[in-house]
PDB file of C-alpha atoms in Angstrom:
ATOM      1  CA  UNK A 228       2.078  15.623  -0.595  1.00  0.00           C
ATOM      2  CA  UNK A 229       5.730  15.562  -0.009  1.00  0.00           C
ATOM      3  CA  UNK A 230       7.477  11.599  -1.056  1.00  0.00           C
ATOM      4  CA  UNK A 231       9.758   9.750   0.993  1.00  0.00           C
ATOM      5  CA  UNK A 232      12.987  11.747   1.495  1.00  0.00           C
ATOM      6  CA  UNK A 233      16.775  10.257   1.998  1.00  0.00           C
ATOM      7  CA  UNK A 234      19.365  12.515   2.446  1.00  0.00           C
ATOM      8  CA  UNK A 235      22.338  12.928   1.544  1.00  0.00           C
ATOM      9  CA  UNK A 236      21.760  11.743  -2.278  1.00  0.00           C
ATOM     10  CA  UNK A 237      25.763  11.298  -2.104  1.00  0.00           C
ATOM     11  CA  UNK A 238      28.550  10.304   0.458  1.00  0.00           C
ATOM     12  CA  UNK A 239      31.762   9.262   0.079  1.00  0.00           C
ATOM     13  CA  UNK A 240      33.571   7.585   3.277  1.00  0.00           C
ATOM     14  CA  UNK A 241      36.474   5.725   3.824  1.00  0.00           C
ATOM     15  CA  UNK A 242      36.831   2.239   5.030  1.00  0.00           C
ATOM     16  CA  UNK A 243      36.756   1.707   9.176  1.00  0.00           C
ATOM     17  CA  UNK A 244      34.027   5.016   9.350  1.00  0.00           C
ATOM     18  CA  UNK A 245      30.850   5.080  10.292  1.00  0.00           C
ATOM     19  CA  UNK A 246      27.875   6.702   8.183  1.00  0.00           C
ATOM     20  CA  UNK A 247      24.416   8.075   9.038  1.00  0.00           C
ATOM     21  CA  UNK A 248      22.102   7.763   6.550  1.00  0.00           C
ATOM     22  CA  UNK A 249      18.494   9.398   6.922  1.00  0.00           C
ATOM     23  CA  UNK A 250      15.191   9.035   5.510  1.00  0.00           C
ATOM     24  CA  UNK A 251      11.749  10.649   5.999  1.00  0.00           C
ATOM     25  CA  UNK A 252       8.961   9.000   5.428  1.00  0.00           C
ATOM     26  CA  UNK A 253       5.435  10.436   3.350  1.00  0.00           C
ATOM     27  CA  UNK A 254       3.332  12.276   6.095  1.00  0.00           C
ATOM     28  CA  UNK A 255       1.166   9.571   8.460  1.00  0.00           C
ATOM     29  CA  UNK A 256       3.204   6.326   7.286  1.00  0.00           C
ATOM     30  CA  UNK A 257       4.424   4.583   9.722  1.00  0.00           C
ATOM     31  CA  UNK A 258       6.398   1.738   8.299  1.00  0.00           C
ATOM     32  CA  UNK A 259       9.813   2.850   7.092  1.00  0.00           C
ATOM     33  CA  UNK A 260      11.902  -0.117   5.275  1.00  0.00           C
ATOM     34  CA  UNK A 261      15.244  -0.023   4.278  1.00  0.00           C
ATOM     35  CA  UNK A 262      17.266  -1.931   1.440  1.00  0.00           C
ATOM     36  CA  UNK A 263      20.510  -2.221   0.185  1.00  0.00           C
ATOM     37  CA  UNK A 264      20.912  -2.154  -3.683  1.00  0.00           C
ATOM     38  CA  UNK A 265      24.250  -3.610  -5.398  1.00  0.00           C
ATOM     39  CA  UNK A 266      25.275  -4.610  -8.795  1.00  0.00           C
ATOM     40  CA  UNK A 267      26.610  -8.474  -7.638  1.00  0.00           C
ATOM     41  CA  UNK A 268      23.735  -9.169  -4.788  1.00  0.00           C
ATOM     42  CA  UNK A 269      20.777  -6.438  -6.189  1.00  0.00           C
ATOM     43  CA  UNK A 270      18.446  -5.363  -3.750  1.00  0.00           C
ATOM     44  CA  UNK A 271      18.016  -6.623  -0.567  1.00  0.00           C
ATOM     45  CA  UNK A 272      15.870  -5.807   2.690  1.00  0.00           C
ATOM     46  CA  UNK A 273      17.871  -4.723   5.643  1.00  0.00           C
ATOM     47  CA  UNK A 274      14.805  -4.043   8.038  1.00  0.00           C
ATOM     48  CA  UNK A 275      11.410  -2.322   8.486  1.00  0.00           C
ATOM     49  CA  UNK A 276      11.041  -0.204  11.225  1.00  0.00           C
ATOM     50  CA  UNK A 277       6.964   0.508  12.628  1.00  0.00           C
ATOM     51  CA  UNK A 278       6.091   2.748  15.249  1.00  0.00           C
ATOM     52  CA  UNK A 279       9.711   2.923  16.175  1.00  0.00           C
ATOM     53  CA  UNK A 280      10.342  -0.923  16.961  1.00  0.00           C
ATOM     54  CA  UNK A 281      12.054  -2.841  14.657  1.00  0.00           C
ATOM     55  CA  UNK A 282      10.068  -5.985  13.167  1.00  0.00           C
ATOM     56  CA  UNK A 283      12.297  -7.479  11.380  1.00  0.00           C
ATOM     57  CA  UNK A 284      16.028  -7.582  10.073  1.00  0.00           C
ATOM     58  CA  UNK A 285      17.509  -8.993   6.563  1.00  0.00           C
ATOM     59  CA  UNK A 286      20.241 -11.041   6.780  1.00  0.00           C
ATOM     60  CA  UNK A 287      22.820  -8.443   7.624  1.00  0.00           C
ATOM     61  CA  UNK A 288      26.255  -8.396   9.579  1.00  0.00           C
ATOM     62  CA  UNK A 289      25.240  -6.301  13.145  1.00  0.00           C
ATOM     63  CA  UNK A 290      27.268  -3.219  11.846  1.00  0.00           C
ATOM     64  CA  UNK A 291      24.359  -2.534   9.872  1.00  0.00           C
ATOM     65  CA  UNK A 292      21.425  -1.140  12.243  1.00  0.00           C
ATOM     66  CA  UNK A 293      18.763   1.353  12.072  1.00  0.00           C
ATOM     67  CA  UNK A 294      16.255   2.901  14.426  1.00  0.00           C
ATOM     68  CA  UNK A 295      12.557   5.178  13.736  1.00  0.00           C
ATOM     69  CA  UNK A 296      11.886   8.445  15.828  1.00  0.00           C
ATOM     70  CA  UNK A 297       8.493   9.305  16.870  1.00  0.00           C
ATOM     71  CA  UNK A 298       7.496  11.331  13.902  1.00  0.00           C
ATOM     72  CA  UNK A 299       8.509   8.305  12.086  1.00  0.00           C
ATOM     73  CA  UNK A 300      11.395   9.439  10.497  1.00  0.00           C
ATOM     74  CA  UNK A 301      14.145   6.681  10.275  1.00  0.00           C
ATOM     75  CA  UNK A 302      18.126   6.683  10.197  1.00  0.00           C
ATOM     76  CA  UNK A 303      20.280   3.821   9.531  1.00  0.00           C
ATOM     77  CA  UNK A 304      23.796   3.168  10.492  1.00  0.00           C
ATOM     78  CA  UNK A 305      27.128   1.213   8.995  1.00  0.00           C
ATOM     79  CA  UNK A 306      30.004   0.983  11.471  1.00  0.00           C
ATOM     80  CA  UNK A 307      33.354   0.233  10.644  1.00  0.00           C
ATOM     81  CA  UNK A 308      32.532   0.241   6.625  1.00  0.00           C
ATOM     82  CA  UNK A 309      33.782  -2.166   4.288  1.00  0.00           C
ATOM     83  CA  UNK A 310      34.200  -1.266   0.414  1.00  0.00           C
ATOM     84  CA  UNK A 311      31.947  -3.637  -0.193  1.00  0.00           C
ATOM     85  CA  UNK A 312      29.203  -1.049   1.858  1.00  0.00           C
ATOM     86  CA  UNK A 313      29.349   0.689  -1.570  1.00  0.00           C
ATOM     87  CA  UNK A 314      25.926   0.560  -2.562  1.00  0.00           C
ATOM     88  CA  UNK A 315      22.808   2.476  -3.193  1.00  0.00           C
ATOM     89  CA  UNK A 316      20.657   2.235   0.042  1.00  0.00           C
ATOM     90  CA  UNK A 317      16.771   2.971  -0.598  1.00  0.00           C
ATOM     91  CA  UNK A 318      14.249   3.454   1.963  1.00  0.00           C
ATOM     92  CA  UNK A 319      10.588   2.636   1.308  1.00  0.00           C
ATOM     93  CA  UNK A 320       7.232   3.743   3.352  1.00  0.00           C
ATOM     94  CA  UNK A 321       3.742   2.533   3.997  1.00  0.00           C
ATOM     95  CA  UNK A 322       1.209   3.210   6.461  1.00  0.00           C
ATOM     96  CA  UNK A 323       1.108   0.240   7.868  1.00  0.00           C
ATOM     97  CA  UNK A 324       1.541  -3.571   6.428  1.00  0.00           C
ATOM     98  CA  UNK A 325      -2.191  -3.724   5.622  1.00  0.00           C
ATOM     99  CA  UNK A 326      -1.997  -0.456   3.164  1.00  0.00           C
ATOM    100  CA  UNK A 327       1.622  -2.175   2.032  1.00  0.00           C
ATOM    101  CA  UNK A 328      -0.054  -5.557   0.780  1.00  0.00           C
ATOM    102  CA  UNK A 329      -2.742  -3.493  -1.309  1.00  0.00           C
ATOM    103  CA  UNK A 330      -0.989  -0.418  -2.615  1.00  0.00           C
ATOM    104  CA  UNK A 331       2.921  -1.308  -2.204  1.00  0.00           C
ATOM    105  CA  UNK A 332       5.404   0.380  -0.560  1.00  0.00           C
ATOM    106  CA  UNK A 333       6.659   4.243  -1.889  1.00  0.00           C
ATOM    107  CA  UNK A 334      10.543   4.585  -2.707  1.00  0.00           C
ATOM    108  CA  UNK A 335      13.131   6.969  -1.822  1.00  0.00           C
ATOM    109  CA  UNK A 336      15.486   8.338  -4.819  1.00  0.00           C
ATOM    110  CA  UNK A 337      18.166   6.720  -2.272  1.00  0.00           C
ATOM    111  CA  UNK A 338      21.656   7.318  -0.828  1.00  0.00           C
ATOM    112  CA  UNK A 339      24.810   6.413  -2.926  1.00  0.00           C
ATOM    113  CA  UNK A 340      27.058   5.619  -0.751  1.00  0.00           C
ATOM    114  CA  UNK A 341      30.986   5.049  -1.727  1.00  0.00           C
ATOM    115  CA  UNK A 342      33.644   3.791   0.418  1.00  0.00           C
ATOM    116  CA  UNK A 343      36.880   4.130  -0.698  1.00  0.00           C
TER     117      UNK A 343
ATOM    118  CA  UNK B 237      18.174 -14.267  -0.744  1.00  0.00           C
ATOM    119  CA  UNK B 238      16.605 -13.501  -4.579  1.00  0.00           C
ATOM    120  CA  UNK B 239      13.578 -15.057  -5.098  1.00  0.00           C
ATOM    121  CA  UNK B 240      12.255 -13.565  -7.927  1.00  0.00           C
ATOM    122  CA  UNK B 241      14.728 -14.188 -10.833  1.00  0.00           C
ATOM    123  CA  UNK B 242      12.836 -11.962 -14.461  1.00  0.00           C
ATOM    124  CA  UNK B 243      13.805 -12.459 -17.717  1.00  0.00           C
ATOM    125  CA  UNK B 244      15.080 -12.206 -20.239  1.00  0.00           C
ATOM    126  CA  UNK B 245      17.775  -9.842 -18.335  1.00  0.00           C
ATOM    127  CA  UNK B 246      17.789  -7.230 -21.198  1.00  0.00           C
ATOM    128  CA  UNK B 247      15.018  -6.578 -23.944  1.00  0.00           C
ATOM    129  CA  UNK B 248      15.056  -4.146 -26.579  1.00  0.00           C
ATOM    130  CA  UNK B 249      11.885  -3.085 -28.325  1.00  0.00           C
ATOM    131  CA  UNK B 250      11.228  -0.413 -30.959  1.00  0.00           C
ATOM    132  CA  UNK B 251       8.770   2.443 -29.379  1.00  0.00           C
ATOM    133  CA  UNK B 252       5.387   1.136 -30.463  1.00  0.00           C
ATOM    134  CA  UNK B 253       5.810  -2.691 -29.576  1.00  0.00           C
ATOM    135  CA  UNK B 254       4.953  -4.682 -26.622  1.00  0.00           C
ATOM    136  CA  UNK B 255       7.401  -5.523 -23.902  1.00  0.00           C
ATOM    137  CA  UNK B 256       6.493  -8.608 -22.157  1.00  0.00           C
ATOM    138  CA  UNK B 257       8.697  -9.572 -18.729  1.00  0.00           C
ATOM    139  CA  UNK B 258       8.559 -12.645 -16.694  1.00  0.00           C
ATOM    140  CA  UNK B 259       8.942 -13.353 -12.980  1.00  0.00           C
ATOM    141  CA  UNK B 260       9.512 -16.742 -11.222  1.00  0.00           C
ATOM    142  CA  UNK B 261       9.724 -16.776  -7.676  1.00  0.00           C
ATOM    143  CA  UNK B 262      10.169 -19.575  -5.248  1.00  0.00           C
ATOM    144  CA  UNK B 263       7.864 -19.260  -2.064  1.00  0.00           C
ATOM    145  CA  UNK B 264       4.319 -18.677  -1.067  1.00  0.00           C
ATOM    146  CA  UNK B 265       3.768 -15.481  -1.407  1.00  0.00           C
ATOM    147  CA  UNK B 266       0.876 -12.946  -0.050  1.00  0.00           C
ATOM    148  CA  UNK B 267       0.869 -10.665  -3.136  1.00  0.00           C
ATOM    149  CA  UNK B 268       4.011  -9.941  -5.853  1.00  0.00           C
ATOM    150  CA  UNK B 269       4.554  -6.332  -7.100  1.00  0.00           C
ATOM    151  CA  UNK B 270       6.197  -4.486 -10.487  1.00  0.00           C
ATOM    152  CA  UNK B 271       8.165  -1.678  -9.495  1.00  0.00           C
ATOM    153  CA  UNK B 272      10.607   0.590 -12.143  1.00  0.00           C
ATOM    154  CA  UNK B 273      13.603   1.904 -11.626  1.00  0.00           C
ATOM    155  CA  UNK B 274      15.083   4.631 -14.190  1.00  0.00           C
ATOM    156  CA  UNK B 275      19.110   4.921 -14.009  1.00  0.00           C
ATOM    157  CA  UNK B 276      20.094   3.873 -10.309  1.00  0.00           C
ATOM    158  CA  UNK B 277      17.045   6.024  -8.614  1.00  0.00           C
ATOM    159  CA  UNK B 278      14.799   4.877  -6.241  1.00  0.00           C
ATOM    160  CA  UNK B 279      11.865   2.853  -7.084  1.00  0.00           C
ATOM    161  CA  UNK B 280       8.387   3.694  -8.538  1.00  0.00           C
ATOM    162  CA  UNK B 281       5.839   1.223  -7.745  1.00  0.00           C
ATOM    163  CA  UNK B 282       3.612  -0.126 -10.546  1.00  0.00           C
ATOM    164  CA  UNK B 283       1.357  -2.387  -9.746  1.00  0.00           C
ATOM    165  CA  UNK B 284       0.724  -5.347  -7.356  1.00  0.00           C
ATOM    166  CA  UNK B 285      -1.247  -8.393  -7.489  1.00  0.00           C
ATOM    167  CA  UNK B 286      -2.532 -10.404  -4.479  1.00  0.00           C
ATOM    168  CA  UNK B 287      -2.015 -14.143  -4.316  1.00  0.00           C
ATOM    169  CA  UNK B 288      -5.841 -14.935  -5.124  1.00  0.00           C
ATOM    170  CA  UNK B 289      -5.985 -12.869  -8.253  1.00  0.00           C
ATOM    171  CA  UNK B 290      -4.647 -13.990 -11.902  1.00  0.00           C
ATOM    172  CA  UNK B 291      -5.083 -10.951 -13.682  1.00  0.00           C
ATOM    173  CA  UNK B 292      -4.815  -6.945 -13.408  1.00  0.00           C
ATOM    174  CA  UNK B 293      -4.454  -3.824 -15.677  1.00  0.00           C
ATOM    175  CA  UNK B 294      -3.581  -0.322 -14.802  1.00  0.00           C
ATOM    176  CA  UNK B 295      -3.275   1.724 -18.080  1.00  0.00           C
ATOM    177  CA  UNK B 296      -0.717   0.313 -20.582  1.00  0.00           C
ATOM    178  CA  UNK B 297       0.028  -2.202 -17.814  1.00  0.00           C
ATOM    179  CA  UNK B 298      -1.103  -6.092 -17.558  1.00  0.00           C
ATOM    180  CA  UNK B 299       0.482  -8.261 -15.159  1.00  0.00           C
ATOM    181  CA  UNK B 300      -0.778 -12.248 -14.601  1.00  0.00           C
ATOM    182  CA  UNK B 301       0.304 -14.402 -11.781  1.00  0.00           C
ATOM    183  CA  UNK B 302       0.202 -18.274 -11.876  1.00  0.00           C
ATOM    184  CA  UNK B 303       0.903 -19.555  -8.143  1.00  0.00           C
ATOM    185  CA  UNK B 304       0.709 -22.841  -9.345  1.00  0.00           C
ATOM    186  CA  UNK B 305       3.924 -22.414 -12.070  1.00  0.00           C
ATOM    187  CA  UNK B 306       4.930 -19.281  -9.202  1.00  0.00           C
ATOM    188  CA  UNK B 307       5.604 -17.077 -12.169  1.00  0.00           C
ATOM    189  CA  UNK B 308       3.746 -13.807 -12.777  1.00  0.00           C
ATOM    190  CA  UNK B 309       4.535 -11.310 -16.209  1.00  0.00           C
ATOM    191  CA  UNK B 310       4.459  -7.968 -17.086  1.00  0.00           C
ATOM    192  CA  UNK B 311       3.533  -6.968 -20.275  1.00  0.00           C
ATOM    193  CA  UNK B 312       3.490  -3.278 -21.518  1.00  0.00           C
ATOM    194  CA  UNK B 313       1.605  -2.447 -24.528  1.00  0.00           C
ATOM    195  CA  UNK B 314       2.741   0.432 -26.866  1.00  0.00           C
ATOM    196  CA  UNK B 315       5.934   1.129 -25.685  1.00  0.00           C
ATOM    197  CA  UNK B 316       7.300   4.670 -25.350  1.00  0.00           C
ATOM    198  CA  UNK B 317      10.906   5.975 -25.472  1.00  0.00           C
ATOM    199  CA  UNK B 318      10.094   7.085 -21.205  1.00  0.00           C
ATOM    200  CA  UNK B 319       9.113   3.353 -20.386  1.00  0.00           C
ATOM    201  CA  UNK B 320      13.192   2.705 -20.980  1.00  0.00           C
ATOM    202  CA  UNK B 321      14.070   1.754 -17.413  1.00  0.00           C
ATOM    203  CA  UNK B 322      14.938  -1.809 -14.928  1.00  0.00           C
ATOM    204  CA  UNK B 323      11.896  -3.682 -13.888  1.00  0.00           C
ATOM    205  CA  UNK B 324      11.448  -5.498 -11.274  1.00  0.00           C
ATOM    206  CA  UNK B 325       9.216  -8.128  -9.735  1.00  0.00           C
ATOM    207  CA  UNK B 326       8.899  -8.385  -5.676  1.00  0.00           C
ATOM    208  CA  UNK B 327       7.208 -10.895  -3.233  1.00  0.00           C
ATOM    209  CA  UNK B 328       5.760 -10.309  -0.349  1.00  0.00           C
ATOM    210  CA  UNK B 329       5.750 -13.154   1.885  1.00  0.00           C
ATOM    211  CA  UNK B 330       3.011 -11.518   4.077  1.00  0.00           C
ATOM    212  CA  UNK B 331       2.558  -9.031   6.800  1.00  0.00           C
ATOM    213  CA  UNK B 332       5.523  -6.909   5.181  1.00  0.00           C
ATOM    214  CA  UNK B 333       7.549  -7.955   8.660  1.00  0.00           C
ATOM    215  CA  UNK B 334      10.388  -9.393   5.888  1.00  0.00           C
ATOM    216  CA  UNK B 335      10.277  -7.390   3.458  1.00  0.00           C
ATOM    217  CA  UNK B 336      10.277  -7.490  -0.261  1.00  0.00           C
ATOM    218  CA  UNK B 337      12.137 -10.278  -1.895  1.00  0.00           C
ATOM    219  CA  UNK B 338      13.308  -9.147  -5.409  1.00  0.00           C
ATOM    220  CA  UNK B 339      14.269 -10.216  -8.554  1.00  0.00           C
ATOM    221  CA  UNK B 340      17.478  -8.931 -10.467  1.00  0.00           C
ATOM    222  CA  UNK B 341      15.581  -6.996 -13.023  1.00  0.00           C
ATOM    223  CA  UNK B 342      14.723  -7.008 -16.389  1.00  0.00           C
ATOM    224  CA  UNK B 343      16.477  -3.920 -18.218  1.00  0.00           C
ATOM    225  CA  UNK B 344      14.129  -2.819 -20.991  1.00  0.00           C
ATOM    226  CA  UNK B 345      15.285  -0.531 -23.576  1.00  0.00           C
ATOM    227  CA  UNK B 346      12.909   1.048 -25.885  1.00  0.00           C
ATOM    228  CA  UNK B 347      14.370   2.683 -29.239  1.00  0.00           C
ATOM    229  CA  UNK B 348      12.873   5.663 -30.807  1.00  0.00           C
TER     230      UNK B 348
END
C-alpha cells in the first residue's frame, strides 16, 4: 500500500509568508505527527493530530499550527516565517497510539522548506 | 528538548564489520525505537523495544535497553556499503500524545 505522502518535497519562501505544508497519511491510520528537523536543534515534535483533534503540541511559537481532515489527511501551517523556519519538516503516521508503541510510527520523505 | 543523546556522533566501519551505537536518554520511557535516515529523507523505522524487554533482533539488527543505566544500543552485524546512513534512537514517553523525543544521531559510514 501507498506510504505516508508530504508534498511539496521543495519550497522556497521568503521571510513574513505563510506556507502550507501537506501530508497524507498510509490508508486507515489515524494518527498523523509532525516534526521539525534542523541541523542546530535536530528533530523535534511539533504535534500529533488523531481523528482530527489535536492531542498534543511540542514546544512551538503559535505561528506554527496544524489541523487533520476527516480522511485523515493533515496540513500544517507557518505564519509570518522566520529564516530560522528553514528546516526539513517530516510527518509520521500510525493507526492509533496502541499500534505506535508496538510497531513505531511510518515517515514521510518530508518537506524542505527554505526561507530566504 | 533531546533526550536521547547516541554516540559516538560519527563511526566509520569497513563493509564486513560490526557497527555498534549507543543511546542514553533521560526519562521513563514506554518503549525507545531505532529509526535510519539516508541523506536528509524521511525516516525508516527499524526496530523498537518496549520498556520491559532487554533484548531484540530483527535480521542483522540487535538492540538492548538497560532502564536502569537508561541507555539502549544498536549494533549491526556485517555491515554493507547500503547500511551508510544517520541513526537514531527515540523515546516514547507513552501514549504517543508527546511524541518522539530524539537523539542527534549517530552518522555511520560504511567503506567498501
Amino acid at each position: 500500500k501507498a506510504g505516508v505522502t508530504q508534498t511539496p518535497r521543495y519550497l522556497i519562501k521568503t521571510r513574513g509568508q505563510q506556507v502550507t505544508l501537506s501530508c497524507s497519511p498510509i490508508s486507515g491510520h489515524r494518527s498523523v505527527s509532525w516534526y521539525q528537523q534542523t541541523p542546530g536543534q535536530g528533530l523535534q515534535f511539533l504535534f500529533e493530530y488523531f481523528s482530527e483533534t489535536q492531542r498534543n503540541k511540542g514546544n512551538f511559537p503559535g505561528r506554527f499550527s496544524g489541523r487533520q481532515f476527516s480522511n485523515s489527511r493533515s496540513e500544517m501551517n507557518v505564519s509570518t516565517l522566520e529564516l530560522g523556519d528553514s528546516a526539513l519538516y517530516l510527518c509520521a503516521s500510525s493507526p492509533d497510539t496502541t499500534q505506535s508503541s508496538i510497531y513505531g510510527y511510518t515517515f514521510g520523505s518530508g518537506t524542505r522548506l527554505t526561507v530566504v | 528538548s533531546q533526550q536521547g543523546e547516541e554516540d559516538p556522533q560519527a563511526l566509520s566501519i569497513q563493509e564486513g564489520e560490526n557497527a555498534t551505537m549507543n543511546c542514553s536518554y533521560k526519562t521513563s520511557i514506554n518503549n525507545l525505537q531505532w529509526y535510519r535516515q539516508n541523506s536528509g529523507r524521511g525516516l525508516v523505522h527499524l526496530i523498537l523495544i518496549r520498556s520491559n524487554e532487554r533484548e531484540k533482533h530483527s535480521g542483522r539488527l540487535r538492540v538492548t535497553l538497560d532502564t536502569s543505566k537508561k541507555s539502549s544500543s544498536l549494533l549491526i552485524t556485517a555491515s554493507r556499503a547500503a547500511d551508510t546512513a544517520s541513526y537514531f534512537c527515540a523515546t516514547d514517553g507513552g501514549g504517543g500524545a508527546d511524541g518522539l523525543t530524539f537523539g542527534k544521531g549517530t552518522h555511520l559510514i560504511i567503506q567498501p
